[in-house]
Coordinates of C-alpha atoms in Angstrom, one line a residue:
M119 CA 27.2 -5.6 -23.7
G120 CA 23.3 -5.7 -23.7
M121 CA 21.1 -7.4 -21.2
L122 CA 20.6 -10.5 -23.2
E123 CA 24.3 -10.9 -24.0
K124 CA 25.1 -10.7 -20.2
I125 CA 22.4 -13.3 -19.5
Y126 CA 23.6 -15.6 -22.2
E127 CA 27.1 -15.3 -20.8
K128 CA 25.9 -16.3 -17.3
A129 CA 24.0 -19.3 -18.7
K130 CA 27.1 -20.7 -20.4
Q131 CA 29.1 -20.4 -17.1
N132 CA 26.6 -22.6 -15.3
P133 CA 24.3 -24.6 -17.7
V134 CA 21.1 -25.7 -16.0
K135 CA 19.1 -28.8 -16.7
V136 CA 15.8 -27.7 -18.4
A137 CA 12.9 -30.2 -18.7
F138 CA 10.8 -30.0 -21.9
P139 CA 7.5 -31.8 -21.4
E140 CA 6.3 -30.7 -24.9
A141 CA 9.4 -32.2 -26.5
S142 CA 7.7 -33.5 -29.6
N143 CA 6.6 -30.1 -30.6
E144 CA 8.7 -29.0 -33.6
K145 CA 9.5 -25.5 -32.3
M146 CA 10.1 -26.6 -28.8
M147 CA 12.5 -29.4 -29.9
Q148 CA 14.4 -27.0 -32.1
A149 CA 14.7 -24.4 -29.4
A150 CA 15.8 -27.1 -26.9
Y151 CA 18.4 -28.5 -29.4
E152 CA 19.9 -25.2 -30.3
T153 CA 20.2 -23.9 -26.7
G154 CA 21.7 -27.2 -25.7
K155 CA 24.1 -27.4 -28.6
E156 CA 25.3 -23.9 -28.0
G157 CA 26.1 -24.7 -24.4
Y158 CA 23.5 -22.6 -22.6
I159 CA 21.5 -25.4 -21.0
I160 CA 21.3 -29.2 -20.7
P161 CA 18.0 -30.1 -22.4
V162 CA 16.0 -32.9 -20.9
L163 CA 13.2 -34.2 -23.2
V164 CA 10.3 -35.6 -21.2
G165 CA 8.1 -38.2 -22.9
P166 CA 8.4 -41.7 -24.6
E167 CA 12.2 -41.9 -25.2
E168 CA 12.1 -44.1 -28.3
E169 CA 9.6 -41.9 -30.1
L170 CA 11.5 -38.7 -29.2
R171 CA 14.8 -40.2 -30.4
L172 CA 13.3 -41.2 -33.7
L173 CA 11.7 -37.8 -34.1
A174 CA 15.0 -36.0 -33.2
G175 CA 16.8 -38.1 -35.8
E176 CA 14.2 -37.4 -38.5
R177 CA 14.7 -33.7 -37.8
G178 CA 18.5 -34.0 -38.2
Y179 CA 19.4 -33.4 -34.5
D180 CA 22.5 -34.9 -32.9
P181 CA 21.0 -37.2 -30.2
S182 CA 24.0 -36.7 -27.9
V183 CA 22.8 -33.1 -27.2
F184 CA 19.7 -34.4 -25.4
T185 CA 19.1 -36.4 -22.3
Y186 CA 15.8 -38.1 -21.8
A187 CA 13.2 -38.7 -19.1
D188 CA 11.3 -41.7 -20.4
T189 CA 7.7 -41.5 -19.2
Q190 CA 7.1 -45.1 -20.3
D191 CA 9.9 -46.5 -18.2
E192 CA 8.1 -47.8 -15.1
A193 CA 11.2 -48.1 -12.9
R194 CA 12.2 -44.5 -13.8
K195 CA 8.7 -43.2 -13.1
N196 CA 8.5 -45.0 -9.8
A197 CA 11.8 -43.6 -8.7
V198 CA 10.6 -40.1 -9.4
I199 CA 7.4 -40.7 -7.6
A200 CA 9.2 -42.1 -4.5
N201 CA 11.6 -39.1 -4.4
Y202 CA 8.7 -36.7 -4.7
V203 CA 6.4 -38.1 -2.1
A204 CA 9.3 -38.4 0.4
L205 CA 9.6 -34.6 0.4
P206 CA 8.1 -32.9 3.5
D207 CA 6.1 -30.2 1.7
T208 CA 4.5 -32.0 -1.3
R209 CA 0.7 -32.0 -1.7
L210 CA 0.2 -35.2 -3.7
K211 CA 0.5 -38.7 -2.3
E212 CA 1.7 -41.7 -4.3
K213 CA -1.5 -42.9 -5.9
A214 CA -2.6 -39.4 -6.9
L215 CA 0.8 -38.5 -8.3
A216 CA 1.0 -41.8 -10.2
R217 CA -2.2 -40.9 -12.1
R218 CA -0.8 -37.5 -13.1
M219 CA 2.6 -38.9 -14.1
E220 CA 1.1 -40.0 -17.4
N221 CA 1.2 -36.4 -18.3
P222 CA 4.8 -35.2 -19.2
L223 CA 4.0 -31.8 -17.7
Y224 CA 3.5 -33.3 -14.2
F225 CA 6.4 -35.7 -14.8
A226 CA 8.7 -32.8 -15.5
M227 CA 7.6 -30.8 -12.5
A228 CA 8.0 -33.8 -10.2
M229 CA 11.6 -34.0 -11.5
Q230 CA 12.0 -30.3 -10.8
K231 CA 10.7 -30.5 -7.3
T232 CA 13.1 -33.2 -6.4
G233 CA 16.1 -31.4 -7.9
E234 CA 16.7 -33.4 -11.0
V235 CA 16.1 -30.4 -13.3
G236 CA 16.1 -26.7 -12.6
V237 CA 13.4 -25.5 -14.9
T238 CA 10.2 -26.8 -16.5
F239 CA 9.6 -25.1 -19.8
A240 CA 6.2 -25.4 -21.5
G241 CA 3.4 -23.3 -23.0
I242 CA 2.9 -24.3 -26.6
D243 CA 0.8 -27.5 -26.3
N244 CA -0.4 -26.7 -22.7
T245 CA -2.5 -23.6 -21.9
T246 CA -1.5 -21.0 -19.4
G247 CA -4.1 -22.5 -17.1
D248 CA -2.6 -26.0 -17.4
V249 CA 0.9 -24.7 -16.5
L250 CA -0.3 -22.6 -13.6
L251 CA -2.4 -25.4 -12.1
A252 CA 0.4 -28.0 -12.4
G253 CA 2.9 -25.5 -11.0
Q254 CA 0.8 -24.7 -7.9
M255 CA 0.1 -28.4 -7.3
M256 CA 3.5 -29.8 -8.0
I257 CA 6.0 -27.1 -7.2
G258 CA 4.1 -24.9 -4.8
L259 CA 4.6 -21.2 -4.1
M260 CA 7.6 -19.5 -2.5
P261 CA 7.4 -19.2 1.3
G262 CA 5.3 -16.3 2.3
I263 CA 3.9 -15.8 -1.2
S264 CA 0.3 -16.6 -2.1
T265 CA 0.1 -15.1 -5.6
V266 CA 1.4 -16.2 -9.0
S267 CA 2.2 -13.2 -11.2
S268 CA 4.6 -12.1 -13.9
I269 CA 7.4 -9.7 -14.6
G270 CA 8.9 -8.2 -17.7
I271 CA 12.2 -6.4 -18.4
C272 CA 12.1 -3.4 -20.6
D273 CA 15.2 -2.2 -22.5
I274 CA 14.3 1.4 -23.3
P275 CA 16.4 3.4 -25.7
G276 CA 17.4 6.8 -24.3
F277 CA 16.1 6.0 -20.8
E278 CA 18.8 7.0 -18.3
G279 CA 17.0 5.7 -15.2
G280 CA 16.2 2.3 -13.8
E281 CA 19.2 0.1 -13.9
D282 CA 21.5 1.1 -16.8
G283 CA 18.4 1.9 -18.9
L284 CA 16.6 -1.3 -17.9
L285 CA 13.2 -1.2 -16.1
A286 CA 11.5 -4.3 -14.6
I287 CA 7.7 -4.0 -14.7
G288 CA 4.9 -6.2 -13.3
D289 CA 2.3 -7.5 -13.3
S290 CA 1.4 -7.0 -17.0
A291 CA 0.0 -10.5 -17.8
V292 CA -1.5 -12.6 -15.0
C293 CA -3.3 -10.8 -12.1
T294 CA -6.4 -8.9 -13.4
N295 CA -7.3 -6.9 -10.3
P296 CA -5.0 -7.8 -7.4
T297 CA -5.9 -7.1 -3.8
A298 CA -3.5 -5.2 -1.6
R299 CA -2.2 -8.5 -0.3
Q300 CA -1.6 -9.7 -3.9
L301 CA 0.1 -6.5 -4.9
A302 CA 2.5 -6.9 -2.0
D303 CA 3.2 -10.5 -3.1
I304 CA 3.9 -9.2 -6.7
A305 CA 6.3 -6.6 -5.4
I306 CA 8.2 -9.1 -3.2
S307 CA 8.4 -11.7 -6.0
A308 CA 9.6 -9.0 -8.5
C309 CA 12.4 -8.0 -6.2
E310 CA 13.5 -11.7 -5.9
T311 CA 13.3 -12.2 -9.7
V312 CA 15.5 -9.3 -10.6
E313 CA 18.0 -10.3 -7.9
S314 CA 18.2 -13.9 -9.1
L315 CA 18.2 -13.0 -12.8
L316 CA 20.2 -9.8 -13.0
G317 CA 21.9 -9.4 -9.7
W318 CA 20.2 -6.1 -9.0
D319 CA 19.6 -4.5 -5.6
A320 CA 15.9 -3.9 -6.3
R321 CA 14.4 -0.5 -5.8
C322 CA 10.7 -1.2 -6.2
A323 CA 8.1 1.5 -6.6
M324 CA 4.4 0.7 -6.3
V325 CA 2.6 3.2 -8.6
S326 CA -0.8 4.9 -8.6
Y327 CA -2.4 8.1 -9.8
S328 CA -1.3 9.6 -6.5
T329 CA 2.1 10.4 -4.9
L330 CA 2.0 10.1 -1.2
G331 CA -1.5 11.3 -0.7
S332 CA -1.8 13.8 -3.5
G333 CA -4.9 11.9 -4.7
Q334 CA -7.5 10.0 -2.8
G335 CA -9.9 7.1 -3.3
E336 CA -10.1 3.3 -2.9
L337 CA -7.7 2.7 -5.8
V338 CA -5.0 4.7 -4.0
D339 CA -5.8 3.1 -0.7
K340 CA -5.2 -0.3 -2.2
V341 CA -1.7 0.6 -3.2
V342 CA -1.0 2.3 0.2
D343 CA -2.0 -0.9 1.9
A344 CA 0.1 -3.0 -0.4
V345 CA 3.2 -0.9 0.4
R346 CA 2.5 -1.3 4.1
I347 CA 2.1 -5.1 3.8
A348 CA 5.2 -5.5 1.7
K349 CA 7.3 -3.5 4.1
E350 CA 6.1 -5.4 7.1
E351 CA 6.8 -8.7 5.5
R352 CA 10.1 -7.9 3.9
P353 CA 11.7 -4.9 5.6
D354 CA 15.0 -5.9 4.0
L355 CA 13.7 -4.9 0.5
A356 CA 13.5 -1.4 -0.8
I357 CA 9.8 -1.2 -1.6
D358 CA 8.1 2.2 -1.5
G359 CA 5.1 4.2 -2.7
E360 CA 2.5 5.2 -3.5
F361 CA 4.1 7.1 -6.4
Q362 CA 3.0 8.4 -9.7
F363 CA 5.0 6.8 -12.5
D364 CA 7.1 9.9 -13.2
A365 CA 7.9 10.3 -9.5
A366 CA 9.0 6.7 -9.4
V367 CA 11.5 6.9 -12.3
N368 CA 12.5 10.6 -12.7
P369 CA 14.8 12.1 -10.1
A370 CA 13.8 15.7 -10.9
V371 CA 10.1 14.9 -10.5
A372 CA 10.7 12.9 -7.3
A373 CA 12.6 15.9 -5.9
K374 CA 9.5 18.1 -6.3
K375 CA 6.8 15.5 -5.3
V376 CA 8.4 13.3 -2.6
K377 CA 9.1 15.4 0.5
R378 CA 10.6 12.7 2.6
E379 CA 13.6 10.3 2.4
S380 CA 13.2 7.5 0.0
A381 CA 15.7 5.0 -1.5
V382 CA 13.3 4.4 -4.3
A383 CA 11.6 7.6 -5.5
G384 CA 13.1 8.8 -8.8
R385 CA 15.4 5.8 -8.9
A386 CA 13.1 2.8 -9.2
N387 CA 14.4 -0.1 -11.3
V388 CA 11.2 -2.1 -10.6
V389 CA 7.7 -0.7 -11.1
I390 CA 4.6 -2.5 -9.9
W391 CA 1.3 -1.6 -11.6
P392 CA -1.9 -1.4 -9.5
D393 CA -3.8 -3.7 -11.9
L394 CA -3.8 -5.4 -15.3
N395 CA -5.5 -2.6 -17.1
V396 CA -2.6 -0.2 -16.2
G397 CA 0.0 -2.9 -16.7
N398 CA -1.1 -4.0 -20.1
V399 CA -1.5 -0.4 -21.4
G400 CA 1.7 0.6 -19.7
V401 CA 3.9 -2.0 -21.3
K402 CA 2.5 -1.3 -24.7
L403 CA 3.0 2.4 -24.3
I404 CA 6.6 1.8 -23.4
Q405 CA 7.0 -0.5 -26.4
Q406 CA 5.2 1.7 -28.9
F407 CA 6.4 5.2 -28.0
G408 CA 9.6 4.3 -26.1
H409 CA 10.6 1.8 -28.8
A410 CA 11.6 -0.6 -26.0
D411 CA 12.3 -4.3 -26.2
A412 CA 10.2 -6.0 -23.5
Y413 CA 11.4 -9.5 -22.4
G414 CA 8.9 -11.7 -20.8
P415 CA 6.4 -12.2 -19.2
M416 CA 8.2 -14.4 -16.8
L417 CA 6.1 -16.3 -14.2
Q418 CA 7.0 -15.6 -10.6
G419 CA 5.8 -16.6 -7.2
F420 CA 6.5 -20.3 -7.6
D421 CA 9.1 -22.0 -5.4
G422 CA 11.1 -22.7 -8.6
V423 CA 11.3 -21.5 -12.2
I424 CA 8.4 -22.5 -14.4
C425 CA 8.0 -21.0 -17.9
D426 CA 4.8 -20.6 -19.8
C427 CA 5.9 -19.3 -23.2
S428 CA 3.6 -17.9 -25.9
R429 CA 2.4 -20.5 -28.3
G430 CA 2.8 -18.0 -31.1
A431 CA 6.4 -17.2 -30.3
P432 CA 9.1 -17.8 -32.9
V433 CA 12.0 -20.2 -32.1
S434 CA 14.4 -17.2 -31.5
E435 CA 12.1 -15.8 -28.8
I436 CA 11.6 -19.3 -27.2
K437 CA 15.4 -19.7 -27.0
G438 CA 15.8 -16.3 -25.3
N439 CA 13.1 -17.3 -22.7
I440 CA 14.7 -20.7 -22.1
I441 CA 18.1 -19.0 -21.4
I442 CA 16.5 -16.4 -19.1
S443 CA 14.7 -19.1 -17.2
A444 CA 17.9 -21.1 -16.8
V445 CA 19.7 -18.1 -15.4
R446 CA 16.9 -17.3 -13.0
A447 CA 16.9 -20.9 -11.8
A448 CA 20.7 -20.8 -11.2
G449 CA 20.3 -17.5 -9.2
L450 CA 17.4 -18.9 -7.2
A451 CA 19.3 -22.0 -6.3
K452 CA 22.3 -19.9 -5.2
G453 CA 20.1 -17.8 -3.1
K454 CA 18.6 -20.8 -1.3
Q455 CA 22.0 -22.1 -0.6
S456 CA 23.3 -18.9 0.9

């Protein structure tokens, strides 16, 4: 069974409520409907309920598949605002929130913060900047994390390393030139993501052009500092480096280059790039020459699951990202309860 099949199976076992603040968008409504009808999620359309019901009917969708969060229902809106501002760690007060609640994106995230839904799924009608800003303001970041980043999962034919041939990589989409502090955040978030999504025990390698001092320079120093920070903050996680990429994922190379004990070297299932240049080129090399399927990018670092999908994505890809996001949210909720 492939990675997506396993994730789809998990989603059906515990369908999560997913809020769609871009519900009137044709592709988004279709993806929400199909994933809901197939039993993977409980889709919540956020917007003017009467308009959305009419639109769903015109498109031939069974209205019983959807639930609705009516942004024009004042009593409903006031209840969400009251629940949100009663939380101890929210940044917006009642008047400031009320102004933003006209925007379905903020309405959805207020619902998510108060536990009415598990995921906010957007990105077609809203820009990445819109989604990131709303997420930071409404949901906030995970405790101890100050950086929003992304992670992808690569399914690489013929690759015998990683985790059953799968390799998590980050950040390939968000942070252009992260500091050591930010790199540490990315590594910690990546470990949390693969644990909640896939149930892995993360073995996280922070990569560079140097393996344990074989090269020198400020680019190496940044990765060394990031490893130190990550280990200090989360000694429970297997995060190690600095390693060259081959020393991170190939046991034979690691045996030659890494002359100390390491739970990660040669066995990494998570790889953290030093910057976006490396990350973007790296993932495309893996796709082009490794013929890998790369799932993502998935936003991480938020204190909840927020998805910013590609506006050019087909419905099939949007559905996959919805289901992945739902399984991440279920895993994150389980982790918070334990």
